[in-house]
PDB file of C-alpha atoms in Angstrom:
ATOM      1  CA  MET A   1      33.746   3.228 135.612  1.00 75.00           C
ATOM      2  CA  VAL A   2      36.112   5.955 134.168  1.00 78.00           C
ATOM      3  CA  GLU A   3      39.817   6.517 135.033  1.00 93.00           C
ATOM      4  CA  ARG A   4      40.266   9.733 136.509  1.00 95.00           C
ATOM      5  CA  ALA A   5      43.270  10.455 133.607  1.00 93.00           C
ATOM      6  CA  GLU A   6      40.878   9.389 131.097  1.00 94.00           C
ATOM      7  CA  ALA A   7      38.380  11.636 132.397  1.00 93.00           C
ATOM      8  CA  ILE A   8      41.311  14.453 132.223  1.00 93.00           C
ATOM      9  CA  ARG A   9      42.365  13.400 128.559  1.00 93.00           C
ATOM     10  CA  THR A  10      38.199  13.549 127.693  1.00 94.00           C
ATOM     11  CA  LEU A  11      37.333  17.141 129.477  1.00 94.00           C
ATOM     12  CA  THR A  12      40.434  18.664 128.123  1.00 95.00           C
ATOM     13  CA  ALA A  13      40.633  17.426 124.629  1.00 95.00           C
ATOM     14  CA  PRO A  14      40.892  19.496 121.664  1.00 95.00           C
ATOM     15  CA  GLY A  15      36.588  21.050 120.978  1.00 95.00           C
ATOM     16  CA  GLN A  16      35.961  20.713 124.406  1.00 95.00           C
ATOM     17  CA  PRO A  17      35.236  22.982 127.482  1.00 91.00           C
ATOM     18  CA  PHE A  18      38.628  22.485 129.370  1.00 95.00           C
ATOM     19  CA  GLU A  19      40.776  22.257 126.090  1.00 96.00           C
ATOM     20  CA  ILE A  20      44.741  22.629 126.959  1.00 95.00           C
ATOM     21  CA  GLU A  21      47.399  24.173 125.010  1.00 95.00           C
ATOM     22  CA  LYS A  22      50.602  24.703 124.447  1.00 94.00           C
ATOM     23  CA  VAL A  23      51.467  28.318 125.081  1.00 93.00           C
ATOM     24  CA  LYS A  24      54.678  30.602 126.160  1.00 93.00           C
ATOM     25  CA  VAL A  25      55.055  32.120 129.009  1.00 89.00           C
ATOM     26  CA  TRP A  26      57.532  34.664 129.467  1.00 90.00           C
ATOM     27  CA  GLY A  27      59.850  32.660 127.082  1.00 95.00           C
ATOM     28  CA  ARG A  28      58.683  28.810 128.355  1.00 96.00           C
ATOM     29  CA  ASP A  29      56.550  26.295 127.397  1.00 96.00           C
ATOM     30  CA  CYS A  30      53.312  25.958 129.502  1.00 94.00           C
ATOM     31  CA  LEU A  31      50.160  24.010 129.156  1.00 93.00           C
ATOM     32  CA  TRP A  32      47.164  26.833 129.316  1.00 91.00           C
ATOM     33  CA  PHE A  33      42.748  26.566 129.315  1.00 93.00           C
ATOM     34  CA  LYS A  34      42.292  27.303 125.662  1.00 94.00           C
ATOM     35  CA  ASN A  35      38.873  28.551 126.528  1.00 93.00           C
ATOM     36  CA  GLY A  36      39.941  30.110 130.141  1.00 91.00           C
ATOM     37  CA  PRO A  37      39.346  33.705 131.077  1.00 92.00           C
ATOM     38  CA  PRO A  38      43.122  35.699 130.814  1.00 88.00           C
ATOM     39  CA  THR A  39      42.778  37.241 134.131  1.00 91.00           C
ATOM     40  CA  LEU A  40      41.457  36.459 137.569  1.00 92.00           C
ATOM     41  CA  ARG A  41      39.150  39.547 137.161  1.00 93.00           C
ATOM     42  CA  GLN A  42      37.480  38.498 133.960  1.00 93.00           C
ATOM     43  CA  LEU A  43      37.099  35.217 136.508  1.00 93.00           C
ATOM     44  CA  TYR A  44      35.193  36.759 138.775  1.00 94.00           C
ATOM     45  CA  GLU A  45      32.698  38.811 137.088  1.00 94.00           C
ATOM     46  CA  THR A  46      31.614  35.791 134.488  1.00 92.00           C
ATOM     47  CA  THR A  47      30.965  33.665 137.808  1.00 92.00           C
ATOM     48  CA  ARG A  48      28.526  36.430 139.069  1.00 95.00           C
ATOM     49  CA  SER A  49      25.367  34.672 140.452  1.00 97.00           C
ATOM     50  CA  ASP A  50      22.723  34.668 143.114  1.00 97.00           C
ATOM     51  CA  LYS A  51      24.145  31.570 144.092  1.00 97.00           C
ATOM     52  CA  PRO A  52      25.426  30.758 147.735  1.00 97.00           C
ATOM     53  CA  PHE A  53      29.102  31.739 147.472  1.00 96.00           C
ATOM     54  CA  ILE A  54      30.066  31.970 151.295  1.00 96.00           C
ATOM     55  CA  ILE A  55      28.391  30.959 154.621  1.00 97.00           C
ATOM     56  CA  TYR A  56      29.112  32.394 158.033  1.00 96.00           C
ATOM     57  CA  GLU A  57      27.552  31.285 160.929  1.00 95.00           C
ATOM     58  CA  SER A  58      23.859  33.736 160.080  1.00 96.00           C
ATOM     59  CA  GLU A  59      25.644  35.487 157.029  1.00 95.00           C
ATOM     60  CA  ARG A  60      25.002  34.011 153.474  1.00 96.00           C
ATOM     61  CA  LEU A  61      26.629  36.143 150.893  1.00 96.00           C
ATOM     62  CA  SER A  62      26.083  35.150 146.962  1.00 97.00           C
ATOM     63  CA  PHE A  63      29.101  35.102 144.533  1.00 97.00           C
ATOM     64  CA  GLU A  64      27.402  38.286 142.876  1.00 97.00           C
ATOM     65  CA  ASP A  65      27.324  39.863 146.848  1.00 96.00           C
ATOM     66  CA  ILE A  66      31.147  38.847 146.933  1.00 96.00           C
ATOM     67  CA  TRP A  67      31.654  40.790 143.542  1.00 96.00           C
ATOM     68  CA  ARG A  68      30.411  44.096 144.355  1.00 96.00           C
ATOM     69  CA  ARG A  69      32.424  44.583 147.872  1.00 96.00           C
ATOM     70  CA  SER A  70      35.230  43.236 145.955  1.00 96.00           C
ATOM     71  CA  CYS A  71      34.555  46.208 143.478  1.00 96.00           C
ATOM     72  CA  ARG A  72      34.358  48.664 146.133  1.00 95.00           C
ATOM     73  CA  LEU A  73      37.111  47.549 147.639  1.00 96.00           C
ATOM     74  CA  ALA A  74      39.289  47.170 144.698  1.00 97.00           C
ATOM     75  CA  THR A  75      38.370  50.701 144.658  1.00 96.00           C
ATOM     76  CA  VAL A  76      39.202  52.127 147.828  1.00 95.00           C
ATOM     77  CA  LEU A  77      42.488  50.457 147.535  1.00 97.00           C
ATOM     78  CA  LEU A  78      42.980  51.592 143.780  1.00 97.00           C
ATOM     79  CA  ASN A  79      42.442  55.304 144.537  1.00 97.00           C
ATOM     80  CA  ASP A  80      42.413  55.838 148.572  1.00 95.00           C
ATOM     81  CA  TYR A  81      46.140  53.997 149.025  1.00 96.00           C
ATOM     82  CA  GLY A  82      47.306  53.680 145.078  1.00 97.00           C
ATOM     83  CA  VAL A  83      47.794  50.175 145.128  1.00 98.00           C
ATOM     84  CA  ARG A  84      48.586  49.192 141.454  1.00 97.00           C
ATOM     85  CA  LYS A  85      49.122  46.092 139.508  1.00 97.00           C
ATOM     86  CA  GLY A  86      52.384  43.838 140.761  1.00 97.00           C
ATOM     87  CA  ASP A  87      52.244  45.818 144.243  1.00 98.00           C
ATOM     88  CA  ARG A  88      51.802  43.467 147.644  1.00 98.00           C
ATOM     89  CA  VAL A  89      48.518  43.535 149.552  1.00 98.00           C
ATOM     90  CA  ALA A  90      48.751  41.690 152.699  1.00 98.00           C
ATOM     91  CA  ILE A  91      45.501  39.552 154.142  1.00 98.00           C
ATOM     92  CA  SER A  92      45.721  38.820 157.848  1.00 98.00           C
ATOM     93  CA  MET A  93      42.546  37.215 159.868  1.00 97.00           C
ATOM     94  CA  ARG A  94      40.755  34.664 160.601  1.00 96.00           C
ATOM     95  CA  ASN A  95      37.760  32.674 157.684  1.00 95.00           C
ATOM     96  CA  TYR A  96      35.778  36.138 158.054  1.00 96.00           C
ATOM     97  CA  PRO A  97      33.891  36.493 154.738  1.00 96.00           C
ATOM     98  CA  GLU A  98      36.301  39.315 154.359  1.00 96.00           C
ATOM     99  CA  TRP A  99      39.117  37.535 153.632  1.00 97.00           C
ATOM    100  CA  MET A 100      37.639  36.384 150.209  1.00 96.00           C
ATOM    101  CA  ILE A 101      36.277  39.828 149.643  1.00 97.00           C
ATOM    102  CA  ALA A 102      40.147  41.207 150.508  1.00 97.00           C
ATOM    103  CA  PHE A 103      41.801  38.501 148.033  1.00 98.00           C
ATOM    104  CA  CYS A 104      39.254  38.950 144.968  1.00 97.00           C
ATOM    105  CA  ALA A 105      39.528  42.686 145.234  1.00 97.00           C
ATOM    106  CA  THR A 106      43.517  42.915 145.519  1.00 98.00           C
ATOM    107  CA  THR A 107      44.077  40.225 142.564  1.00 98.00           C
ATOM    108  CA  SER A 108      41.105  41.548 140.660  1.00 97.00           C
ATOM    109  CA  ILE A 109      43.436  44.694 139.979  1.00 97.00           C
ATOM    110  CA  GLY A 110      46.475  42.754 139.405  1.00 96.00           C
ATOM    111  CA  ALA A 111      48.101  42.992 142.779  1.00 98.00           C
ATOM    112  CA  ILE A 112      49.541  40.367 144.751  1.00 98.00           C
ATOM    113  CA  ALA A 113      47.829  39.047 147.165  1.00 98.00           C
ATOM    114  CA  VAL A 114      50.153  37.786 150.507  1.00 98.00           C
ATOM    115  CA  ALA A 115      47.888  35.381 152.669  1.00 98.00           C
ATOM    116  CA  MET A 116      49.275  35.538 155.889  1.00 98.00           C
ATOM    117  CA  ASN A 117      48.621  32.774 158.186  1.00 97.00           C
ATOM    118  CA  ALA A 118      46.219  34.075 161.046  1.00 96.00           C
ATOM    119  CA  MET A 119      47.784  31.895 163.426  1.00 97.00           C
ATOM    120  CA  TRP A 120      51.281  33.711 162.812  1.00 97.00           C
ATOM    121  CA  GLN A 121      52.556  35.733 166.494  1.00 97.00           C
ATOM    122  CA  PRO A 122      53.939  39.037 166.317  1.00 97.00           C
ATOM    123  CA  ASN A 123      57.257  38.150 165.445  1.00 96.00           C
ATOM    124  CA  GLU A 124      56.117  35.668 162.321  1.00 97.00           C
ATOM    125  CA  MET A 125      53.766  38.109 161.467  1.00 97.00           C
ATOM    126  CA  GLU A 126      56.741  41.561 161.225  1.00 97.00           C
ATOM    127  CA  TYR A 127      59.217  38.597 159.672  1.00 97.00           C
ATOM    128  CA  ALA A 128      56.343  38.128 156.303  1.00 98.00           C
ATOM    129  CA  LEU A 129      55.711  41.786 156.585  1.00 98.00           C
ATOM    130  CA  ASN A 130      59.151  42.948 156.138  1.00 97.00           C
ATOM    131  CA  ASP A 131      59.997  40.126 153.593  1.00 97.00           C
ATOM    132  CA  SER A 132      57.155  40.692 151.206  1.00 97.00           C
ATOM    133  CA  ARG A 133      56.699  44.437 151.829  1.00 97.00           C
ATOM    134  CA  PRO A 134      52.947  45.179 151.549  1.00 98.00           C
ATOM    135  CA  ARG A 135      51.488  48.996 150.377  1.00 97.00           C
ATOM    136  CA  VAL A 136      48.780  47.544 152.229  1.00 97.00           C
ATOM    137  CA  LEU A 137      47.731  45.104 155.412  1.00 97.00           C
ATOM    138  CA  ILE A 138      44.248  44.204 155.517  1.00 97.00           C
ATOM    139  CA  VAL A 139      43.269  42.515 159.140  1.00 96.00           C
ATOM    140  CA  ASP A 140      40.547  41.146 162.063  1.00 95.00           C
ATOM    141  CA  PRO A 141      40.994  42.517 164.936  1.00 95.00           C
ATOM    142  CA  GLU A 142      42.875  39.768 166.582  1.00 96.00           C
ATOM    143  CA  ARG A 143      45.558  40.317 163.699  1.00 97.00           C
ATOM    144  CA  LEU A 144      45.288  44.024 164.340  1.00 95.00           C
ATOM    145  CA  GLU A 145      46.539  43.704 168.208  1.00 95.00           C
ATOM    146  CA  ARG A 146      49.608  41.170 166.724  1.00 97.00           C
ATOM    147  CA  PHE A 147      50.794  44.059 164.251  1.00 96.00           C
ATOM    148  CA  LEU A 148      50.312  46.871 167.138  1.00 95.00           C
ATOM    149  CA  GLN A 149      53.021  44.182 169.079  1.00 95.00           C
ATOM    150  CA  CYS A 150      55.679  44.166 165.890  1.00 95.00           C
ATOM    151  CA  GLU A 151      58.242  46.579 166.539  1.00 93.00           C
ATOM    152  CA  LYS A 152      60.389  46.713 163.630  1.00 93.00           C
ATOM    153  CA  ALA A 153      57.825  46.003 161.087  1.00 92.00           C
ATOM    154  CA  PRO A 154      57.201  48.122 158.182  1.00 92.00           C
ATOM    155  CA  ARG A 155      55.607  51.433 159.282  1.00 86.00           C
ATOM    156  CA  ASP A 156      54.847  52.365 155.783  1.00 92.00           C
ATOM    157  CA  VAL A 157      52.658  49.613 155.458  1.00 95.00           C
ATOM    158  CA  ALA A 158      48.607  50.936 155.390  1.00 95.00           C
ATOM    159  CA  VAL A 159      46.317  49.109 157.914  1.00 95.00           C
ATOM    160  CA  ILE A 160      42.893  48.373 157.146  1.00 95.00           C
ATOM    161  CA  VAL A 161      40.785  46.834 159.303  1.00 94.00           C
ATOM    162  CA  THR A 162      37.627  44.973 159.517  1.00 93.00           C
ATOM    163  CA  ARG A 163      34.976  43.281 162.112  1.00 93.00           C
ATOM    164  CA  ALA A 164      36.242  46.129 164.792  1.00 90.00           C
ATOM    165  CA  THR A 165      33.491  46.210 167.852  1.00 87.00           C
ATOM    166  CA  LYS A 166      35.612  49.537 168.696  1.00 86.00           C
ATOM    167  CA  ALA A 167      37.652  52.912 166.658  1.00 86.00           C
ATOM    168  CA  PRO A 168      41.143  51.476 165.658  1.00 86.00           C
ATOM    169  CA  PRO A 169      44.209  54.060 166.633  1.00 84.00           C
ATOM    170  CA  ALA A 170      45.429  56.939 165.008  1.00 84.00           C
ATOM    171  CA  GLY A 171      46.504  55.993 161.474  1.00 81.00           C
ATOM    172  CA  ILE A 172      44.159  52.905 160.753  1.00 81.00           C
ATOM    173  CA  ALA A 173      41.475  52.779 158.675  1.00 78.00           C
ATOM    174  CA  ARG A 174      38.140  51.150 159.734  1.00 82.00           C
ATOM    175  CA  LEU A 175      36.482  50.143 156.225  1.00 74.00           C
ATOM    176  CA  GLU A 176      33.417  48.200 157.120  1.00 70.00           C
ATOM    177  CA  GLY A 177      31.260  49.436 154.593  1.00 62.00           C
ATOM    178  CA  TYR A 178      33.255  48.577 151.948  1.00 61.00           C
ATOM    179  CA  PHE A 179      33.167  44.892 152.947  1.00 65.00           C
TER     180      PHE A 179
END
């Protein structure tokens, strides 16, 4: 039986698919996958397929489904919300498929996904939003209710809600068609 360390050495050796090389990143030596995609967007794009990616209750989404929905949401983030490389997009929801779509959309445009704990109460959510200063907050209905209880959360953050069964309050976007 091959030991873990030996398997890793074999897979990452020169000429192998997962070859590792030393590169300088911001002036520091780092180990890097030589054949890896240079961006997350390229990783998402090159792994598109009809194979199942997310199964949630009766919903089945393939890698291609997630790619397409992520592209639609990324376009909205760029064009409607002005999100740019380095901006933050907070994601606060339970483990819905939209969580992954929001993450892929955000990171594919070079923005930073701020993963917020879905169990946080309003005061914890408020602290995280003030600390991270996202341009956009993407929530499910339960997290929207918690956000609305935040008295000192930044008011310049745009809010998008998904899986809403009723119309959100004024100023909050409901983008079901983009997910």
